[in-house]
CSV table of C-alpha atoms and ligand atoms in Angstrom, one decimal:
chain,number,residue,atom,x,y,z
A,979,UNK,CA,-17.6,-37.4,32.9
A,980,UNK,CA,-18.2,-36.3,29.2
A,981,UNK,CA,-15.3,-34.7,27.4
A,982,UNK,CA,-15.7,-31.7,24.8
A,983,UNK,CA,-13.0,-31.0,22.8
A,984,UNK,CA,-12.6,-27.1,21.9
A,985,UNK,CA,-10.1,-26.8,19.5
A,986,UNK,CA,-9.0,-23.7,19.9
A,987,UNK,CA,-9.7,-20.6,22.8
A,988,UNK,CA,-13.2,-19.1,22.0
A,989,UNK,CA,-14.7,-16.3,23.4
A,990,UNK,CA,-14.5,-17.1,27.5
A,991,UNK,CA,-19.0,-16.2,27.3
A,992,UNK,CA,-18.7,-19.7,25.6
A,993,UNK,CA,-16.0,-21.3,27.6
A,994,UNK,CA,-18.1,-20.4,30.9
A,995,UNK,CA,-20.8,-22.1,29.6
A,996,UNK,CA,-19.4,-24.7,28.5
A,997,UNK,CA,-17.8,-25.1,32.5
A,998,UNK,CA,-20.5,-24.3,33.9
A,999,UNK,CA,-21.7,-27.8,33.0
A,1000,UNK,CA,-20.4,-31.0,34.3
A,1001,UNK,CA,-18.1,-31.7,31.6
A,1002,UNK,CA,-14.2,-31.9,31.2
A,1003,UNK,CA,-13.8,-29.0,28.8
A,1004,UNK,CA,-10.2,-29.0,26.8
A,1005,UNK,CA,-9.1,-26.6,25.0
A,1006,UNK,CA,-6.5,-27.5,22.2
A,1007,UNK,CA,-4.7,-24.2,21.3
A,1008,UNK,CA,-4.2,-20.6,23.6
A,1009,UNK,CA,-2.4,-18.6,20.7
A,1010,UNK,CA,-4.1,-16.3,18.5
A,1011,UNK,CA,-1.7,-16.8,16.3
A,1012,UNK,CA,-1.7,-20.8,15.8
A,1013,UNK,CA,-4.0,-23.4,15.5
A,1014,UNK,CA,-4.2,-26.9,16.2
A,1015,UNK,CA,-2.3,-29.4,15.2
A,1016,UNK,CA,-3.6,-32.3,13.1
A,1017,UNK,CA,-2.5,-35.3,14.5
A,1018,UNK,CA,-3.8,-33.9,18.2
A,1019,UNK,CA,-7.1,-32.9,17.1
A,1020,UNK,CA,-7.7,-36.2,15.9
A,1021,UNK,CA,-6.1,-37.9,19.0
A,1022,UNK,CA,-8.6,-35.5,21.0
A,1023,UNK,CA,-11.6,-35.5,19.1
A,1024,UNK,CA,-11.4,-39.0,19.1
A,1025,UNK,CA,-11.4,-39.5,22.7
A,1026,UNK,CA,-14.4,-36.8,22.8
A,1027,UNK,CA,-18.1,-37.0,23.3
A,1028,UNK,CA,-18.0,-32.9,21.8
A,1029,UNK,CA,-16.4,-31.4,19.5
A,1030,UNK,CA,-16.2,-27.4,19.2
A,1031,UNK,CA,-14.5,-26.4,16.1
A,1032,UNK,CA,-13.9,-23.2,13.9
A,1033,UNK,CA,-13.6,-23.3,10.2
A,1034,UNK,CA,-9.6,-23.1,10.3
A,1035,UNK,CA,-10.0,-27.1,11.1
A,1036,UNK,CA,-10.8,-29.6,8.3
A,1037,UNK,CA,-13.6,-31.9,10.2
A,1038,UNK,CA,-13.4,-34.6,7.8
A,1039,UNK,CA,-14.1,-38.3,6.9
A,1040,UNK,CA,-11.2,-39.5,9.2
A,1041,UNK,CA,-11.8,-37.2,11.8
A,1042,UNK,CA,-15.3,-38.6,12.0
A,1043,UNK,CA,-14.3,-41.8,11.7
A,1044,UNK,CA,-12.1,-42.4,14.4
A,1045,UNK,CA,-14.2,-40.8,16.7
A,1046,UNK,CA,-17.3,-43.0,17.7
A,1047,UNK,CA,-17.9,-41.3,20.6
A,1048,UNK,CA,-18.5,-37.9,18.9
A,1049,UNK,CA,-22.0,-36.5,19.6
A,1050,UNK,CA,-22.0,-33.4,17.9
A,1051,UNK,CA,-20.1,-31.3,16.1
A,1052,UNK,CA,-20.3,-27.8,16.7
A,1053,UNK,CA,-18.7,-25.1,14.5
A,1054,UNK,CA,-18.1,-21.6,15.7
A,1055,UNK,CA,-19.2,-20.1,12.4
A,1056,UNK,CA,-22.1,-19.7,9.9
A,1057,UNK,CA,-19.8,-21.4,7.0
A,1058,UNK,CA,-19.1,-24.9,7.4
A,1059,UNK,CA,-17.3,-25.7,4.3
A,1060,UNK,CA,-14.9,-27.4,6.7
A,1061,UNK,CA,-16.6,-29.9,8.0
A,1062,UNK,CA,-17.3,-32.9,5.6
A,1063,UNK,CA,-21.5,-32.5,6.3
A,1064,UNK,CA,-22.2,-35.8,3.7
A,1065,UNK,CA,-20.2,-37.9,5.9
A,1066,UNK,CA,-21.2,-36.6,9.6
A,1067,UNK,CA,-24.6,-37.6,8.5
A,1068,UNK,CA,-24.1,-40.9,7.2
A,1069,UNK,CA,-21.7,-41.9,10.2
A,1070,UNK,CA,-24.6,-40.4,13.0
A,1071,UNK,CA,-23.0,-37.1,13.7
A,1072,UNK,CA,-25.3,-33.9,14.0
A,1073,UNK,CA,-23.4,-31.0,12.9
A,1074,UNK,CA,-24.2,-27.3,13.7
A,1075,UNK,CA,-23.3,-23.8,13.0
A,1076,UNK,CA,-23.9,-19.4,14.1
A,1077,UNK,CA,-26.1,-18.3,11.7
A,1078,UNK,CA,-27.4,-14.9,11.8
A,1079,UNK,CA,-25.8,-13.7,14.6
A,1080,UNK,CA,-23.1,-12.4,12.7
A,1081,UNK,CA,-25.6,-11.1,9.7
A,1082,UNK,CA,-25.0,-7.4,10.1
A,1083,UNK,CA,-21.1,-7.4,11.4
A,1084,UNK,CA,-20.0,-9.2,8.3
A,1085,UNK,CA,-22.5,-6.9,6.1
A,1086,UNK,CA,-20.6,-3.8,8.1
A,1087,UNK,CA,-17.8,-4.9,7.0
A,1088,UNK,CA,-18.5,-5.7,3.7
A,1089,UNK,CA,-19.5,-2.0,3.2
A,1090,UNK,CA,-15.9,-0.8,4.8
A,1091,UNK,CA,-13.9,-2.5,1.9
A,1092,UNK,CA,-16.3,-1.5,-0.8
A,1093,UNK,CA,-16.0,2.1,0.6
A,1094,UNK,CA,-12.4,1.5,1.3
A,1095,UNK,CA,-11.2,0.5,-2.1
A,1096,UNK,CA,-13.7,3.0,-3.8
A,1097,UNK,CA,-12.4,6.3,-2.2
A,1098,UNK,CA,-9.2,4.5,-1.8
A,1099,UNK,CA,-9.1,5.0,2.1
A,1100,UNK,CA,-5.7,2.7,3.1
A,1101,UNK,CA,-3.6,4.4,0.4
A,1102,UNK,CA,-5.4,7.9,2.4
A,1103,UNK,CA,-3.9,6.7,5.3
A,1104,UNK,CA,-0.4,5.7,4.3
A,1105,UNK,CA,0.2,9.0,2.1
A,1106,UNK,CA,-0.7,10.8,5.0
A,1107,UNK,CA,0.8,9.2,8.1
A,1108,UNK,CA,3.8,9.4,5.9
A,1109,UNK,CA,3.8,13.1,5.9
A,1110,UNK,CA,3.0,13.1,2.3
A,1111,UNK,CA,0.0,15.6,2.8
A,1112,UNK,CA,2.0,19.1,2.2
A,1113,UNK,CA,-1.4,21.3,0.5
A,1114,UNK,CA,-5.2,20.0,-0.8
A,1115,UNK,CA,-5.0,18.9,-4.3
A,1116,UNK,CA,-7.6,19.1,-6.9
A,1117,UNK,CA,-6.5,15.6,-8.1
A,1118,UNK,CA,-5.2,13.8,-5.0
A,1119,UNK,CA,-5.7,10.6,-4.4
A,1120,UNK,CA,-8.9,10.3,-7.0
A,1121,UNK,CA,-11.6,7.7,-5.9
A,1122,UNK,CA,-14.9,6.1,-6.9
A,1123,UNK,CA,-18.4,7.4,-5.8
A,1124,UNK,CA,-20.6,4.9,-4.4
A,1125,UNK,CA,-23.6,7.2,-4.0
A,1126,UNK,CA,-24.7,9.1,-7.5
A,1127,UNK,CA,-22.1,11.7,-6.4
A,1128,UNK,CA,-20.6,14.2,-9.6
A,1129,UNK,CA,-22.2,11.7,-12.2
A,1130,UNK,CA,-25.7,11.9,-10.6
A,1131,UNK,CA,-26.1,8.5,-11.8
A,1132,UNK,CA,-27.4,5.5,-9.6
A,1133,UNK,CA,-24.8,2.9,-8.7
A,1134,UNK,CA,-25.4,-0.7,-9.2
A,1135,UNK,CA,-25.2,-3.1,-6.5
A,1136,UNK,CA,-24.6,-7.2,-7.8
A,1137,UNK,CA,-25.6,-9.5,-4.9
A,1138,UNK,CA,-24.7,-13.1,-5.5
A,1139,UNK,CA,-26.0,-14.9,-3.3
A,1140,UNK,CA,-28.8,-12.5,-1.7
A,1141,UNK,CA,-29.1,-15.0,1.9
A,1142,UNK,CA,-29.8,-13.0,5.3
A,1143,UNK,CA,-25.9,-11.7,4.6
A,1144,UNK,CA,-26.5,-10.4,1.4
A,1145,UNK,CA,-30.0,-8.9,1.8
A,1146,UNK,CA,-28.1,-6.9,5.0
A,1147,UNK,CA,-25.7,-5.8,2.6
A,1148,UNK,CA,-28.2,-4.4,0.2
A,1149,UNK,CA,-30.3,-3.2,2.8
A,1150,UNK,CA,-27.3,-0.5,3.5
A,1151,UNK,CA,-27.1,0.3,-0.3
A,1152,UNK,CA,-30.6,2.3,0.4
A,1153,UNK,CA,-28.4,5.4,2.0
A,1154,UNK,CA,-26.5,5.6,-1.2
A,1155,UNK,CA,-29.3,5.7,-3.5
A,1156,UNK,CA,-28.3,2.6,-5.4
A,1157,UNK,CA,-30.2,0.2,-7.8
A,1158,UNK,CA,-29.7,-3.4,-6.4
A,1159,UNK,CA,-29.4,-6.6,-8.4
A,1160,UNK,CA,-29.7,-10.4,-7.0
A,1161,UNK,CA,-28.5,-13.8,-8.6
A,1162,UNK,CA,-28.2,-16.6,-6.9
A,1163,UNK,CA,-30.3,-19.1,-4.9
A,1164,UNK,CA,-27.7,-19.3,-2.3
A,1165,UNK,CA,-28.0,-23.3,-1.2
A,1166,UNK,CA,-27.2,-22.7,2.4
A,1167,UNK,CA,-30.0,-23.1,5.0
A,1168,UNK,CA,-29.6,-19.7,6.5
A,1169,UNK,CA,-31.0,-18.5,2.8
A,1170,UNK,CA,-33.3,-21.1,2.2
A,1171,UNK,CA,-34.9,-20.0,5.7
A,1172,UNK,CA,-34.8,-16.2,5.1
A,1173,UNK,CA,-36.7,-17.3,1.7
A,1174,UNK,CA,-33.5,-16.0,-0.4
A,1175,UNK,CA,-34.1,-13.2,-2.8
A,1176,UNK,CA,-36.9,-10.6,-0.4
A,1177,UNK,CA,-39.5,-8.5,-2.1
A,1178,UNK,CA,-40.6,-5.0,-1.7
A,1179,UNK,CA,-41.7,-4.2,2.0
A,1180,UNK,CA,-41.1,-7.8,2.9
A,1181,UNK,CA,-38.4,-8.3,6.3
A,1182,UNK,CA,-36.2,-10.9,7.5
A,1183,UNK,CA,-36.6,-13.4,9.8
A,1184,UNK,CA,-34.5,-12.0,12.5
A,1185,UNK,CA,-31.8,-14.3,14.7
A,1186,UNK,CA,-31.3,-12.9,18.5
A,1187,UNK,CA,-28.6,-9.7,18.4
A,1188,UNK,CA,-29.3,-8.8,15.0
A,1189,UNK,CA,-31.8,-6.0,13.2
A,1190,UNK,CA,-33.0,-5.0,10.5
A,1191,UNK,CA,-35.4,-2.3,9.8
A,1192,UNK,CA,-36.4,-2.8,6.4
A,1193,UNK,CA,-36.7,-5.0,3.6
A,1194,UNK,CA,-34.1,-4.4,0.5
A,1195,UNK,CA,-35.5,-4.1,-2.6
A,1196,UNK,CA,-33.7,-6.0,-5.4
A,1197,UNK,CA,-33.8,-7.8,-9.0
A,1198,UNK,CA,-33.1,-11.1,-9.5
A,1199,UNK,CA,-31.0,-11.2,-12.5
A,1200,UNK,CA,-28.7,-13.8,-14.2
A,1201,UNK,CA,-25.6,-13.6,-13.3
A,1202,UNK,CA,-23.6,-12.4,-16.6
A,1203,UNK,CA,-26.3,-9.3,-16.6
A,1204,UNK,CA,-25.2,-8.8,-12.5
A,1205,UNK,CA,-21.7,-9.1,-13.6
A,1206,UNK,CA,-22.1,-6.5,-16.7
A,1207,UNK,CA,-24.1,-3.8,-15.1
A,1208,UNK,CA,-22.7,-3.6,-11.3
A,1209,UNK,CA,-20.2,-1.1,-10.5
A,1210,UNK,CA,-19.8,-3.2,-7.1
A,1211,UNK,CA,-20.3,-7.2,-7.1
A,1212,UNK,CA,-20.6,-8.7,-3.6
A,1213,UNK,CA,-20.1,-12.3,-2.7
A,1214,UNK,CA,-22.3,-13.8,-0.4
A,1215,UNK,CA,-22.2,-17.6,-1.4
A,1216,UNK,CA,-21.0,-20.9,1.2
A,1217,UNK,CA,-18.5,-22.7,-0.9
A,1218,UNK,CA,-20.0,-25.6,-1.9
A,1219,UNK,CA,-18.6,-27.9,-5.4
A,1220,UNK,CA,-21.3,-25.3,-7.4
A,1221,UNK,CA,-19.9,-22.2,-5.9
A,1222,UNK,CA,-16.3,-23.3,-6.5
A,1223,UNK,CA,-14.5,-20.7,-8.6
A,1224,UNK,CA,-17.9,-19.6,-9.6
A,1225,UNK,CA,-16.2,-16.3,-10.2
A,1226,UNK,CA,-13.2,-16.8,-12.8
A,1227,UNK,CA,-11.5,-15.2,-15.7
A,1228,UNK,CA,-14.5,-15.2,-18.0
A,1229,UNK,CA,-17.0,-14.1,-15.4
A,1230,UNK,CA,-13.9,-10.7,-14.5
A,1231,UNK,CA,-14.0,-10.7,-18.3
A,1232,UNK,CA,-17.7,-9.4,-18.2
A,1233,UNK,CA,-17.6,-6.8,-15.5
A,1234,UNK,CA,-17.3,-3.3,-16.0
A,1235,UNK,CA,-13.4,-2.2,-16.3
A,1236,UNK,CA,-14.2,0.4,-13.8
A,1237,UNK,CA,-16.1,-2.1,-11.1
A,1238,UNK,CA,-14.9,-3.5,-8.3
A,1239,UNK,CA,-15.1,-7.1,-6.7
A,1240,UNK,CA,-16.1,-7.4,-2.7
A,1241,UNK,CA,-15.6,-11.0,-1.2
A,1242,UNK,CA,-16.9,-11.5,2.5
A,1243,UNK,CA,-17.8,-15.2,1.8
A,1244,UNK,CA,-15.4,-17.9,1.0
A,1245,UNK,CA,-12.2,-17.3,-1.1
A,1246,UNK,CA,-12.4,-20.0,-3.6
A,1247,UNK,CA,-15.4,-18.9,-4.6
A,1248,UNK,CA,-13.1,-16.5,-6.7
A,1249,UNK,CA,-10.3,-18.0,-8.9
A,1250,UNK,CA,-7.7,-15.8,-7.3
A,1251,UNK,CA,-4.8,-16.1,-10.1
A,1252,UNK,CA,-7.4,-15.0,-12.4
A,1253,UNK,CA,-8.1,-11.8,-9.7
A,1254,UNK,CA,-5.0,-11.0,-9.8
A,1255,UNK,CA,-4.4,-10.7,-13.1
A,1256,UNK,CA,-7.5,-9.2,-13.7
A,1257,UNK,CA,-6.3,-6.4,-11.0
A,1258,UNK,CA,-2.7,-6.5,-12.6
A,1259,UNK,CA,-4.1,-5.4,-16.1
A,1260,UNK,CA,-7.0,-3.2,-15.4
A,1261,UNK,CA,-10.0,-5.8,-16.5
A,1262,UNK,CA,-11.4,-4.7,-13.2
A,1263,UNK,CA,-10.7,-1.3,-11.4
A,1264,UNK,CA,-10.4,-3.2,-7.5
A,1265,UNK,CA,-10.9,-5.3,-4.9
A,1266,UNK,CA,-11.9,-5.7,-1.6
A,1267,UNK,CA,-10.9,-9.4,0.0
A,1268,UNK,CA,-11.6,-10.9,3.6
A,1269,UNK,CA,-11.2,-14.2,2.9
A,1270,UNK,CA,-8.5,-16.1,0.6
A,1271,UNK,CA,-8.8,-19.1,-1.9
A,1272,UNK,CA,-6.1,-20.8,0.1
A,1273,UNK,CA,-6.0,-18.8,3.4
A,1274,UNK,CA,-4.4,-17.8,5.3
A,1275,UNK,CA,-1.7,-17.6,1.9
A,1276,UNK,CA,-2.3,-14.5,-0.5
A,1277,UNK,CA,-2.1,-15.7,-4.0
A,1278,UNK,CA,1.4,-14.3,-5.5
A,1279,UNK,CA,1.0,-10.8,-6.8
A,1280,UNK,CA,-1.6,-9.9,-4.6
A,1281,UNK,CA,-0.1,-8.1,-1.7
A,1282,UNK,CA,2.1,-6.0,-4.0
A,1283,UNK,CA,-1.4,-4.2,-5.8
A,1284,UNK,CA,-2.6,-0.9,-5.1
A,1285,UNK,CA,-6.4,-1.4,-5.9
A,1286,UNK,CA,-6.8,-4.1,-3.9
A,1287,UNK,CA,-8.1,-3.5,-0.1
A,1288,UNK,CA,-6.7,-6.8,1.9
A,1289,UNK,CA,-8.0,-7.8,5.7
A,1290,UNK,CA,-7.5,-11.1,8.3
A,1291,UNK,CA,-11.2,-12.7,7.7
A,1292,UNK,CA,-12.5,-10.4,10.0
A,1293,UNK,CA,-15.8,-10.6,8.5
A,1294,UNK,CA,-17.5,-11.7,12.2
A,1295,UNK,CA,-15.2,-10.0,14.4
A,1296,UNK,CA,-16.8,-7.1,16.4
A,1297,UNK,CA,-16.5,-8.3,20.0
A,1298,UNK,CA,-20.2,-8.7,21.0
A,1299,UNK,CA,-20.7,-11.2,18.0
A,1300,UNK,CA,-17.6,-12.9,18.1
A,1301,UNK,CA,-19.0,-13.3,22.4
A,1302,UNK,CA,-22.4,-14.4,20.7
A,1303,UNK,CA,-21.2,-16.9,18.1
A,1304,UNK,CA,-18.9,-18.7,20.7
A,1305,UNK,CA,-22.0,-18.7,23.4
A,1306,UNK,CA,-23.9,-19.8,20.4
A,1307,UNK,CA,-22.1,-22.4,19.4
A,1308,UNK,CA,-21.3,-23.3,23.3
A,1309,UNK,CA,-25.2,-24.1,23.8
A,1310,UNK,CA,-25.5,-26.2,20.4
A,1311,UNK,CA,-22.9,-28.2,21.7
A,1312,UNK,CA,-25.1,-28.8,24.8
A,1313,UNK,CA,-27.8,-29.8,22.9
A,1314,UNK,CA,-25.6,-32.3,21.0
A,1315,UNK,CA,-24.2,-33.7,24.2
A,1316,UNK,CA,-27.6,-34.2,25.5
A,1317,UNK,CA,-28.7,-35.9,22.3
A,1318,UNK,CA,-31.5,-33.4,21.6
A,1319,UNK,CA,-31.5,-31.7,18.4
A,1320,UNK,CA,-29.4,-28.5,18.4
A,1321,UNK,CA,-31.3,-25.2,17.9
A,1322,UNK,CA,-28.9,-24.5,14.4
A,1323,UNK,CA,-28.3,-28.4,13.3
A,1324,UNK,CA,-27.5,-28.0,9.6
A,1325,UNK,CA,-28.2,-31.9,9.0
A,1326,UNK,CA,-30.9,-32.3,10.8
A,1327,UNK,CA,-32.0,-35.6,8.9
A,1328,UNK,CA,-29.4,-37.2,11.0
A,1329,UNK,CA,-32.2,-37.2,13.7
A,1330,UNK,CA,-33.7,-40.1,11.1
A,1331,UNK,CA,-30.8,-42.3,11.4
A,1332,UNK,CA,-29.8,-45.5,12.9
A,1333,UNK,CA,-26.5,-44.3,13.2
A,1334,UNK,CA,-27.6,-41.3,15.5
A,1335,UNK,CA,-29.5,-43.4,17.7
A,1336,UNK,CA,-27.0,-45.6,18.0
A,1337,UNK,CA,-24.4,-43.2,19.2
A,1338,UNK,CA,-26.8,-41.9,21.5
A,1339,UNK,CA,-27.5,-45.6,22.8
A,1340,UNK,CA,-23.3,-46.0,23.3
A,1341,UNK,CA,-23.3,-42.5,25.0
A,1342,UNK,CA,-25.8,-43.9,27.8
A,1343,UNK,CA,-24.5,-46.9,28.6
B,1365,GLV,C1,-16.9,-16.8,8.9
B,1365,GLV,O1,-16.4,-16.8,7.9
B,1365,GLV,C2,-18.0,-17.7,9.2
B,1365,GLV,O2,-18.4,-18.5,8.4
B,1365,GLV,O3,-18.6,-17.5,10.3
């Protein structure tokens, strides 16, 4: 009987498929709260013909390595900056991820933190839980407008990395009236299959459970313009060696003191001691961060700011998404078991190689 390996509980619309099949299914960690531990994911994935991962497990060189059997690797999520990709394919091992599913949950909540640190919503919240709110005041708690608001004047959006995330997240900045700019040819395949960077009137290629209405309009622009003339700047990039610290002290340097910085994408696509200093000494008005250079640790000093908006990478996690990514990811993993390609394979010249056929030879014997 083939073995998949899930390293940690998914959504059970994933697990049921995955038990539906004739397979023995193991699951290597229950909590919410922990994950799996290194030395048994490599024991387990070693004895596996599947693996289902999520991005909190390094799929590495070893990993791969010491598993021959391994027909597939399957990650429950559209990043896959954990999984060493390079070495999957040289060693025969087809590698998939979610993509698009998740498109407009992670672009929703992109939009709460910009509007959160803007109009400065937790600080709201904890002044008035707190019983703080004794009589309206003409200068309480003093925000941002997103939309032209008192100034009348057009806010800019900065996309970098305008893929099928990023064009969702402009696509919202219509209701607020605001002038978007692009940079960035992401190098993920979810961009280069949504053709980057959209023009006027033109629409997305839609995945299953997601929609889009319209087209967003915006202007490619290099990125020191995007960074001087936004009032918000919006990550949207994988992490890959280019996008590593892409945003640093100089790149801060260069935005407006009153902008703010939105990261839904990777952490370490931000230098985060520079962030924080930038936050600390006013280069940059806020910040609105998911996701962590080395998550799930906060970089020192960044908890204790107010103009900083702070959340779980929660980017993906509405219920019906998080049920469609695992189900997603469940199904790839079939296809990978099977030895047919997987619907979102993100190396799919693996296909090409002798190594591939020769793990699928193994498999059969
Ligand atoms: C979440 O960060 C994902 O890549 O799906």
């Amino acid at each position: 009987m083939r073995r998949v390996f899930v390293t940690r509980r998914i959504p059970d619309e994933g697990l049921r498929l995955l038990e539906a099949e004739d397979l023995a299914v193991h699951v290597g960690q229950s909590r919410e709260d922990a994950g799996v531990d290194r030395a048994s994911l490599l024991k387990e994935a070693a004895r596996s013909h599947g693996l289902l991962s999520l991005l909190t497990e390094p799929v590495d060189r070893e990993l791969l390595e010491a598993s021959p059997g391994l027909l597939g690797v399957a990650n429950c999520a559209v990043g896959y900056d954990n999984v060493d990709v390079e070495a999957a394919t040289e060693l025969g091992v087809p590698v998939s991820n979610t993509p698009g599913v998740l498109t407009d949950t992670t672009a929703d909540l992109t939009w709460a933190l910009l509007l959160g640190v803007a109009r400065r919503i937790p600080e709201a919240h904890e002044y008035t839980v707190a019983g703080r709110f004794r009589i309206w005041g003409p200068n309480l708690l003093l925000g941002a407008d997103v939309s032209p608001g008192g100034s009348g004047r057009r806010k800019v959006l900065g996309i970098v990395g305008p893929g099928r995330i990023g064009a969702a997240v402009a696509e919202r900045a219509a209701g607020f009236r605001m002038e978007v700019l692009a940079h960035g040819r992401s190098e993920s395949r979810e961009s280069r299959e949504s053709g980057g960077e959209l023009k006027k009137g033109e629409r997305r290629q839609e995945a299953p459970g997601t929609t889009s209405p319209t087209g967003p309009l915006m202007r490619r622009t290099s990125l020191d313009e995007l960074l001087e003339r936004s009032d918000f700047v919006s990550l949207h990039l994988p992490l890959t060696e280019a996008t590593h610290h892409l945003i640093g002290e100089a790149e801060l340097r260069r935005m407006k003191e009153s902008a703010y910085l939105i990261n839904t994408s990777r952490g370490a696509v931000v230098d985060e001691e520079a962030l924080v200093k930038a936050l600390r000494e006013g280069w940059i008005a806020g910040a609105g961060l998911d996701v962590y250079e080395n998550e799930p640790a906060l970089t020192p000093g960044l908890a204790e700011l107010d103009n900083v908006i702070v959340a779980p990478h929660i980017g993906s996690a509405s219920r019906d998404t998080r049920a469609r990514m695992a189900t997603m990811a469940a199904e790839n993993l079939l296809h990978h078991l099977r030895g047919e390609r997987a619907p979102n394979v993100v190396n799919p010249q693996v296909y090409e190689t002798e190594a591939w056929e020769a793990r699928r030879a193994r498999s059969n014997q």
